[in-house]
JSON list of C-alpha atoms and ligand atoms in Angstrom, two decimals:
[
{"chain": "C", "resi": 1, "resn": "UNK", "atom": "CA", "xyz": [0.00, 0.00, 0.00]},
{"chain": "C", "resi": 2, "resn": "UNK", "atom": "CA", "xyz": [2.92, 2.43, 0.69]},
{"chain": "C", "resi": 3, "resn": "UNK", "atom": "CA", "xyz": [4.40, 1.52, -2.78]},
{"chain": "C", "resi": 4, "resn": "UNK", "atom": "CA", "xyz": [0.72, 2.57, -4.23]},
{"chain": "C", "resi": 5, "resn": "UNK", "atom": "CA", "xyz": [0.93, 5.96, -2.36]},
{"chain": "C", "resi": 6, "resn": "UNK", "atom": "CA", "xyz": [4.45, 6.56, -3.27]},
{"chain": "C", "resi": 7, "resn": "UNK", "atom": "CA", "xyz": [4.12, 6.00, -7.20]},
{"chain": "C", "resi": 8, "resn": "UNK", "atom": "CA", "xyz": [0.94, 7.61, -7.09]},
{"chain": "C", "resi": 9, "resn": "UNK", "atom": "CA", "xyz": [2.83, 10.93, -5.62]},
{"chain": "C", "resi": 10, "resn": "UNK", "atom": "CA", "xyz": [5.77, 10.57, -7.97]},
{"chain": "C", "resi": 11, "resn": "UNK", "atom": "CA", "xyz": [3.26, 10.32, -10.81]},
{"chain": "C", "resi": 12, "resn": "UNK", "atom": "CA", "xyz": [1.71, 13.94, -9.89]},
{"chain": "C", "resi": 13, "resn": "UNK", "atom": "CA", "xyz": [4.71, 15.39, -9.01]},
{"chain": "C", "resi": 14, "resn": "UNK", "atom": "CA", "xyz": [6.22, 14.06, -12.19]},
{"chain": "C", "resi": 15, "resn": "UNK", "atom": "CA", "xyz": [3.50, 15.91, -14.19]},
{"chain": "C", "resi": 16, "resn": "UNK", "atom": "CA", "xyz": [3.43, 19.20, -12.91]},
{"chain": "C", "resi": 17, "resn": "UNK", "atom": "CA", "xyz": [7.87, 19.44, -13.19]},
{"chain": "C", "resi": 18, "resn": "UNK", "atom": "CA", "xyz": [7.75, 17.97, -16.92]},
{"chain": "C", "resi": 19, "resn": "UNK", "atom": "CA", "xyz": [4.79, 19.70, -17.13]},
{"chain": "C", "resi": 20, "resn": "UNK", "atom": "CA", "xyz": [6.35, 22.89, -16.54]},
{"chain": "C", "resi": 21, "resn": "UNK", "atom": "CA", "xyz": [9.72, 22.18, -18.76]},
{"chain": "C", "resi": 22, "resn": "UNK", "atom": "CA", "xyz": [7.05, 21.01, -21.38]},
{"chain": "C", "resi": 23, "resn": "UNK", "atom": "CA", "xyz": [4.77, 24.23, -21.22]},
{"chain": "C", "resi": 24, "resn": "UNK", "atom": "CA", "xyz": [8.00, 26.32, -21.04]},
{"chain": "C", "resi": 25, "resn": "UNK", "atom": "CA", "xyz": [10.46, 24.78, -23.20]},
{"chain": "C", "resi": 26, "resn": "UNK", "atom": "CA", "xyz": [8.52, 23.03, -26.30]},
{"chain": "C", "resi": 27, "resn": "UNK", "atom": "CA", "xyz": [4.93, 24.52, -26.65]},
{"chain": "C", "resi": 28, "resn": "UNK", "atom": "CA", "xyz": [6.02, 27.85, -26.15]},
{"chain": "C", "resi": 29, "resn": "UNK", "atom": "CA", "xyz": [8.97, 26.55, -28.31]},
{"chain": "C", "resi": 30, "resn": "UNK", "atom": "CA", "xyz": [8.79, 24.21, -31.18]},
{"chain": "C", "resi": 31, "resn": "UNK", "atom": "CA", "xyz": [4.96, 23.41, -30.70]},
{"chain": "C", "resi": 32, "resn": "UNK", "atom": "CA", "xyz": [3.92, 27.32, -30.80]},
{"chain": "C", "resi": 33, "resn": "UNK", "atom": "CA", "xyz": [1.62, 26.95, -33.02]},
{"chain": "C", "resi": 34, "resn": "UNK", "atom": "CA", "xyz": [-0.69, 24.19, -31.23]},
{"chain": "C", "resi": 35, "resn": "UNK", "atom": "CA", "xyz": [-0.55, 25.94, -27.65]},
{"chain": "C", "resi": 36, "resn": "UNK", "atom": "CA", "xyz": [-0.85, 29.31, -29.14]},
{"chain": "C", "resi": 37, "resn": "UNK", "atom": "CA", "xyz": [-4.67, 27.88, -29.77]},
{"chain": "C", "resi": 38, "resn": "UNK", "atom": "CA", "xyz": [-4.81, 28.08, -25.68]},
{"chain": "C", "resi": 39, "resn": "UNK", "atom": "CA", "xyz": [-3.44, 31.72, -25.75]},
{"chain": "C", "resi": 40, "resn": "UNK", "atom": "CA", "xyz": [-5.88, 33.40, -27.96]},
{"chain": "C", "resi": 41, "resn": "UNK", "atom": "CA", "xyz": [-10.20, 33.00, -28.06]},
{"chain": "C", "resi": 42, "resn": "UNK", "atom": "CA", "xyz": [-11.52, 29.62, -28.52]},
{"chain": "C", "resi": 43, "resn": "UNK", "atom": "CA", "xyz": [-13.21, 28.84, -31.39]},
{"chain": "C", "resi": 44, "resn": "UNK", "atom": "CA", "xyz": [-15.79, 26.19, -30.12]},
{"chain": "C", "resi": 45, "resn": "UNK", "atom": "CA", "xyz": [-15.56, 23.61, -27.32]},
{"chain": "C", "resi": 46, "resn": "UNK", "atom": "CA", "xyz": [-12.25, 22.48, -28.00]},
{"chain": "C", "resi": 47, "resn": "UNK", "atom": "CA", "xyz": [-8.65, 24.57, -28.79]},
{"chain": "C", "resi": 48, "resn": "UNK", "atom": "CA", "xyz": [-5.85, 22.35, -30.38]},
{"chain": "C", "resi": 49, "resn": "UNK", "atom": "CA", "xyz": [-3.95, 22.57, -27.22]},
{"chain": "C", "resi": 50, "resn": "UNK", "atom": "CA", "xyz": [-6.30, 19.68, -25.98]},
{"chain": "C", "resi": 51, "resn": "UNK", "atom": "CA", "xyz": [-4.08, 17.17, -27.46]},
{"chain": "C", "resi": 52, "resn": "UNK", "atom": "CA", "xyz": [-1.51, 17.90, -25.09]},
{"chain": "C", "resi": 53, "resn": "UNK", "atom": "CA", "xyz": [-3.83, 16.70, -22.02]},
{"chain": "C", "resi": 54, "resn": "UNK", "atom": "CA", "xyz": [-4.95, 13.80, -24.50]},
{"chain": "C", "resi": 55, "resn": "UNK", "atom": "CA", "xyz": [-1.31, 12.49, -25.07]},
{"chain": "C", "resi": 56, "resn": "UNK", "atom": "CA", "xyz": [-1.19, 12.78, -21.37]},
{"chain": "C", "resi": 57, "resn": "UNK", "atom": "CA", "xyz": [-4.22, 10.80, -20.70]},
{"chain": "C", "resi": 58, "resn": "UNK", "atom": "CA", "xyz": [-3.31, 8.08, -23.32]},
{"chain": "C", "resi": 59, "resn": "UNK", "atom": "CA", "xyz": [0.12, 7.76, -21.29]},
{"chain": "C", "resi": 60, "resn": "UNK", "atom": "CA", "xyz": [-1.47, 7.37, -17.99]},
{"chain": "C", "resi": 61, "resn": "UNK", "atom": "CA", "xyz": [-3.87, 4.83, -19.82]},
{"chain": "C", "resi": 62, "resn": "UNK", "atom": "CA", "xyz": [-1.46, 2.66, -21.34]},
{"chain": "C", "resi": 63, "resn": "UNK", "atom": "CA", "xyz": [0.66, 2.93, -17.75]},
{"chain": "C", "resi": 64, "resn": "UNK", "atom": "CA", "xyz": [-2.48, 1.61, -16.19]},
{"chain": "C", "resi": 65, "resn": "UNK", "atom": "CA", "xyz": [-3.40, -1.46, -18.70]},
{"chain": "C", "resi": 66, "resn": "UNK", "atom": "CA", "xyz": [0.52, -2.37, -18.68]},
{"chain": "C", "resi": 67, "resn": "UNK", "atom": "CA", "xyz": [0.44, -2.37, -14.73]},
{"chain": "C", "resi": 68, "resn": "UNK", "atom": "CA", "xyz": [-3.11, -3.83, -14.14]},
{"chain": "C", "resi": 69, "resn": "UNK", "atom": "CA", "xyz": [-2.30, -7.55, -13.75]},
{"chain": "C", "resi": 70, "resn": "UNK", "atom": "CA", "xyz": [0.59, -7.31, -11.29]},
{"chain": "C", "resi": 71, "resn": "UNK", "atom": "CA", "xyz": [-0.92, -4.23, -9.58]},
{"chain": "C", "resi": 72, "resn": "UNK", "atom": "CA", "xyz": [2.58, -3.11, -9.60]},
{"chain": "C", "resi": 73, "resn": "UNK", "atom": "CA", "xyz": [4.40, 0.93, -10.02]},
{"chain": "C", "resi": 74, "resn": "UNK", "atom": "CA", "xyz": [2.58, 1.17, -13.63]},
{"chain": "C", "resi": 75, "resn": "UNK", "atom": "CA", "xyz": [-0.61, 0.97, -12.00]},
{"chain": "C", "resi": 76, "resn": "UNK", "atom": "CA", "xyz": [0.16, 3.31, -9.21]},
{"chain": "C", "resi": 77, "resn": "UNK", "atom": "CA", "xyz": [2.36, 5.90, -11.69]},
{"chain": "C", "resi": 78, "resn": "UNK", "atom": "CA", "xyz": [-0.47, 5.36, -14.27]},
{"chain": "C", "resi": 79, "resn": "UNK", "atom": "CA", "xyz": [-3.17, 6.37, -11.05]},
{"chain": "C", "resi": 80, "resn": "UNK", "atom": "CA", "xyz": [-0.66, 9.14, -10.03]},
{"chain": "C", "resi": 81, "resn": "UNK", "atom": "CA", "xyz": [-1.03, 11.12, -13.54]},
{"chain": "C", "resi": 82, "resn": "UNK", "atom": "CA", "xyz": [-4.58, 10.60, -13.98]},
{"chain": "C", "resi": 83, "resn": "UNK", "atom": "CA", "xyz": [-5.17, 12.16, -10.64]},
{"chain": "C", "resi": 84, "resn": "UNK", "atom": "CA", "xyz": [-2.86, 15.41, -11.92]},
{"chain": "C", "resi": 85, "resn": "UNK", "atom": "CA", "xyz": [-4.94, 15.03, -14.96]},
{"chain": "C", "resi": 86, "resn": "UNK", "atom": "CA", "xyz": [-8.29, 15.45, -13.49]},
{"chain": "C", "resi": 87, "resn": "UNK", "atom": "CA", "xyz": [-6.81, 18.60, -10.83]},
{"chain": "C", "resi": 88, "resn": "UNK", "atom": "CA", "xyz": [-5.29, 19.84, -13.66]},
{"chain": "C", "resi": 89, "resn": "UNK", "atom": "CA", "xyz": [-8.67, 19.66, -16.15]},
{"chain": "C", "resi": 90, "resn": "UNK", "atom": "CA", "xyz": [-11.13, 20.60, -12.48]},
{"chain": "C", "resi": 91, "resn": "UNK", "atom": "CA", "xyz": [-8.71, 23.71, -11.49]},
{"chain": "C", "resi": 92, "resn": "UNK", "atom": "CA", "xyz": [-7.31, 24.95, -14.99]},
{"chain": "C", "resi": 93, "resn": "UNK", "atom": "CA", "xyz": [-10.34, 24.63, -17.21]},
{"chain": "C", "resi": 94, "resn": "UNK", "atom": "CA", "xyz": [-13.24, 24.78, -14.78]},
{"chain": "C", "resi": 95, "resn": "UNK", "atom": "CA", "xyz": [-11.71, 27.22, -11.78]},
{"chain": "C", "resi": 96, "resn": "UNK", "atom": "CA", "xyz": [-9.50, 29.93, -13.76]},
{"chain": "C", "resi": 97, "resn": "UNK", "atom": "CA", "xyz": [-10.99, 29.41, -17.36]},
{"chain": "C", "resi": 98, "resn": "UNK", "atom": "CA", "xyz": [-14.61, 28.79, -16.72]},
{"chain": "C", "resi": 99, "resn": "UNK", "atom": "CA", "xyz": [-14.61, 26.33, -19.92]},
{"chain": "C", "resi": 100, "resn": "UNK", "atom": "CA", "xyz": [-18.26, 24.85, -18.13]},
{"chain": "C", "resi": 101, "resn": "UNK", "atom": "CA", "xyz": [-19.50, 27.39, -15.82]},
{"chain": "C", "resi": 102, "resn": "UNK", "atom": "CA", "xyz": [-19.54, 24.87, -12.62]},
{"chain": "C", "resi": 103, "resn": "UNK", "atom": "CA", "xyz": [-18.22, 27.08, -10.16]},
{"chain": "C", "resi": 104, "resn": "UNK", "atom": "CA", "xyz": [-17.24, 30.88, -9.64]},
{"chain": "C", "resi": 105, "resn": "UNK", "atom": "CA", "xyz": [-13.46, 31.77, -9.25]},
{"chain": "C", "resi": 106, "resn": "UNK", "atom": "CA", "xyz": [-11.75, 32.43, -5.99]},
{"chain": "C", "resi": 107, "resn": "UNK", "atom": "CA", "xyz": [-11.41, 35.72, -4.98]},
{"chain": "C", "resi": 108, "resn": "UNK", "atom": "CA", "xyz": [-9.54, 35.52, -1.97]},
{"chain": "C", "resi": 109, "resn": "UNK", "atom": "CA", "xyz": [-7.65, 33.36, -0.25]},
{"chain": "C", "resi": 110, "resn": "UNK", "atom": "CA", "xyz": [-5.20, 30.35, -1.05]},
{"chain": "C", "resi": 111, "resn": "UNK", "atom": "CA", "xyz": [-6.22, 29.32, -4.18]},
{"chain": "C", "resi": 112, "resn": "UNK", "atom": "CA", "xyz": [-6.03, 32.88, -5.24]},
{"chain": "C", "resi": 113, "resn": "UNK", "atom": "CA", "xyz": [-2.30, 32.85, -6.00]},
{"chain": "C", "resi": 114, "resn": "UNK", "atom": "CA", "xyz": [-2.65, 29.87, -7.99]},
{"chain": "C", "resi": 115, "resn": "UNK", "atom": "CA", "xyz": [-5.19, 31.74, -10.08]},
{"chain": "C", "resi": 116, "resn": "UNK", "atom": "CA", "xyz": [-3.39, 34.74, -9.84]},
{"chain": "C", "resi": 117, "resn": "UNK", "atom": "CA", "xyz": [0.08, 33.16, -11.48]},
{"chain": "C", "resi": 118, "resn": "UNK", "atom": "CA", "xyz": [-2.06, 31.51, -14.27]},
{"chain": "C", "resi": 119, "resn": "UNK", "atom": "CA", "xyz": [-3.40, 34.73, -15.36]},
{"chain": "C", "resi": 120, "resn": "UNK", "atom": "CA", "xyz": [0.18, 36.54, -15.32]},
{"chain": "C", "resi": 121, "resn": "UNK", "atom": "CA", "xyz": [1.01, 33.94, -17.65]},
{"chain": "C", "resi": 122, "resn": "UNK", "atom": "CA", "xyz": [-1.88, 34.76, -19.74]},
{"chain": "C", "resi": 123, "resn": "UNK", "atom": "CA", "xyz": [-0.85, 38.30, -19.32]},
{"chain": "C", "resi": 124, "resn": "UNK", "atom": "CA", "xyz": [0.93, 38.25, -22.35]},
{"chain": "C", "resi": 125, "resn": "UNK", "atom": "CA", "xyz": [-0.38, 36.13, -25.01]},
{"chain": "C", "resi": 126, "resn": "UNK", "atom": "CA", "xyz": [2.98, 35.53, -26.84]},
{"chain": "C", "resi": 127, "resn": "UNK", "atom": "CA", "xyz": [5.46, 32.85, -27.82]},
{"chain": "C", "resi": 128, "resn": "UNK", "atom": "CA", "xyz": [8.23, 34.38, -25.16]},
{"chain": "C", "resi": 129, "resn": "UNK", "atom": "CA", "xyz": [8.53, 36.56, -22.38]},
{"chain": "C", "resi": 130, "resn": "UNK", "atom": "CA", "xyz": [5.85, 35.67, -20.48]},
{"chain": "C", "resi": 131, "resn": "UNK", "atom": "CA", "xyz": [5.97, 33.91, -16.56]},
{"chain": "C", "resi": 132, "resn": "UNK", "atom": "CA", "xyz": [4.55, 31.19, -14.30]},
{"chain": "C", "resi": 133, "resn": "UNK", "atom": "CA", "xyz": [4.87, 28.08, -16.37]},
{"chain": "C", "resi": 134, "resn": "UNK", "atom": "CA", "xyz": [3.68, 25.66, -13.80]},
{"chain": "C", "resi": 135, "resn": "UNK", "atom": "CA", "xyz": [0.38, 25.57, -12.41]},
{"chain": "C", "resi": 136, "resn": "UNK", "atom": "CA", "xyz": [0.54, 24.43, -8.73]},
{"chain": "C", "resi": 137, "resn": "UNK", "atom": "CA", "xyz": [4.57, 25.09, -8.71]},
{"chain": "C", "resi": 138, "resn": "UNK", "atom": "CA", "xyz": [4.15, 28.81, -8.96]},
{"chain": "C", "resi": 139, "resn": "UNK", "atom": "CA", "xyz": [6.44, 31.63, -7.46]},
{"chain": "C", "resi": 140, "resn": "UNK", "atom": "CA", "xyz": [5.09, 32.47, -3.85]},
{"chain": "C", "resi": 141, "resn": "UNK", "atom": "CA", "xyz": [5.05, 36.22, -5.13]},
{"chain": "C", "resi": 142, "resn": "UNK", "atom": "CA", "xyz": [1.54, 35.94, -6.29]},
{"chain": "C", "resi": 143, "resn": "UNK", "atom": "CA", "xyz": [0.34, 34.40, -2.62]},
{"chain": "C", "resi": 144, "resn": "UNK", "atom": "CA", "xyz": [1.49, 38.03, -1.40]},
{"chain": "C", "resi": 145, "resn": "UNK", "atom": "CA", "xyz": [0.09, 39.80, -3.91]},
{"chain": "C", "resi": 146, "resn": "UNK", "atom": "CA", "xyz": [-2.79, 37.94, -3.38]},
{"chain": "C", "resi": 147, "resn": "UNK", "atom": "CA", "xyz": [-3.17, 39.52, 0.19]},
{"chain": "C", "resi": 148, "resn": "UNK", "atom": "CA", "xyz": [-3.98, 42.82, -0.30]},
{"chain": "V", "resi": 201, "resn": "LIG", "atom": "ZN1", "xyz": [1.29, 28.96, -22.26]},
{"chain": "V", "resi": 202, "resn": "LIG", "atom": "ZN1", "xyz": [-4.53, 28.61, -19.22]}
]
């Protein structure tokens, strides 16, 4: 059971670091042009950018099926980034974004930093120069902010 915790944090964990180099690095990089659909007004239900969280979700899929027999790390690691996946898809899309309209933003408090780094980094709609790449590893400068 320890073994299922620990994979299951290294999975999440795991997500939001590559996630970060990822966001950072390649699709405000080479794969510009796909994100950039996340950056700018939605067209419809779905941006491009979506197949980012649907590569992710195949991965944790395939983890899953590979591990489900022996119940072993696959499993867990597998468990691990589908649990990132849904925080990611309830806090991202429904909390800051308001893709469905389930619940109102935060105002105040803790979660207000959180929501406060993702918009800085939808401050500036561009391929560079822009901040706060992760979305639960964020600077502790916008939990300050946040106080006023
Ligand atoms: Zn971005
Ligand atoms: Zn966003």
């Amino acid at each position: 059971m320890i073994e299922a915790i620990l994979f299951i944090i290294i999975g999440f964990v795991a997500m939001e670091v590559s996630g970060w180099a990822i966001h950072k690095y390649l699709m405000h990089g080479v794969f510009w042009q796909i994100h950039k659909t996340h950056h700018h007004p939605r067209k419809g239900a779905f941006e491009k950018n979506d197949a980012f969280s649907a590569i992710f979700g195949g991965i944790a899929i395939i983890l899953m099926v590979m591990g489900y027999a022996a119940l072993d790390y696959r499993f867990w690691l597998g468990m691990g980034i589908s649990i990132y996946g849904m925080s990611y898809f309830f806090f991202h899309d429904v909390i800051i974004h308001r893709r469905v309209k389930w619940l109102k933003r935060p105002d105040g408090g803790f979660w207000r930093g959180f929501v406060r780094a993702h918009q800085a980094h939808h401050a500036n709609n561009q391929k560079k120069g822009t901040e706060a790449y992760g979305l639960f590893f964020v600077p502790f400068k916008y939990f300050k902010e946040g106080k006023k």
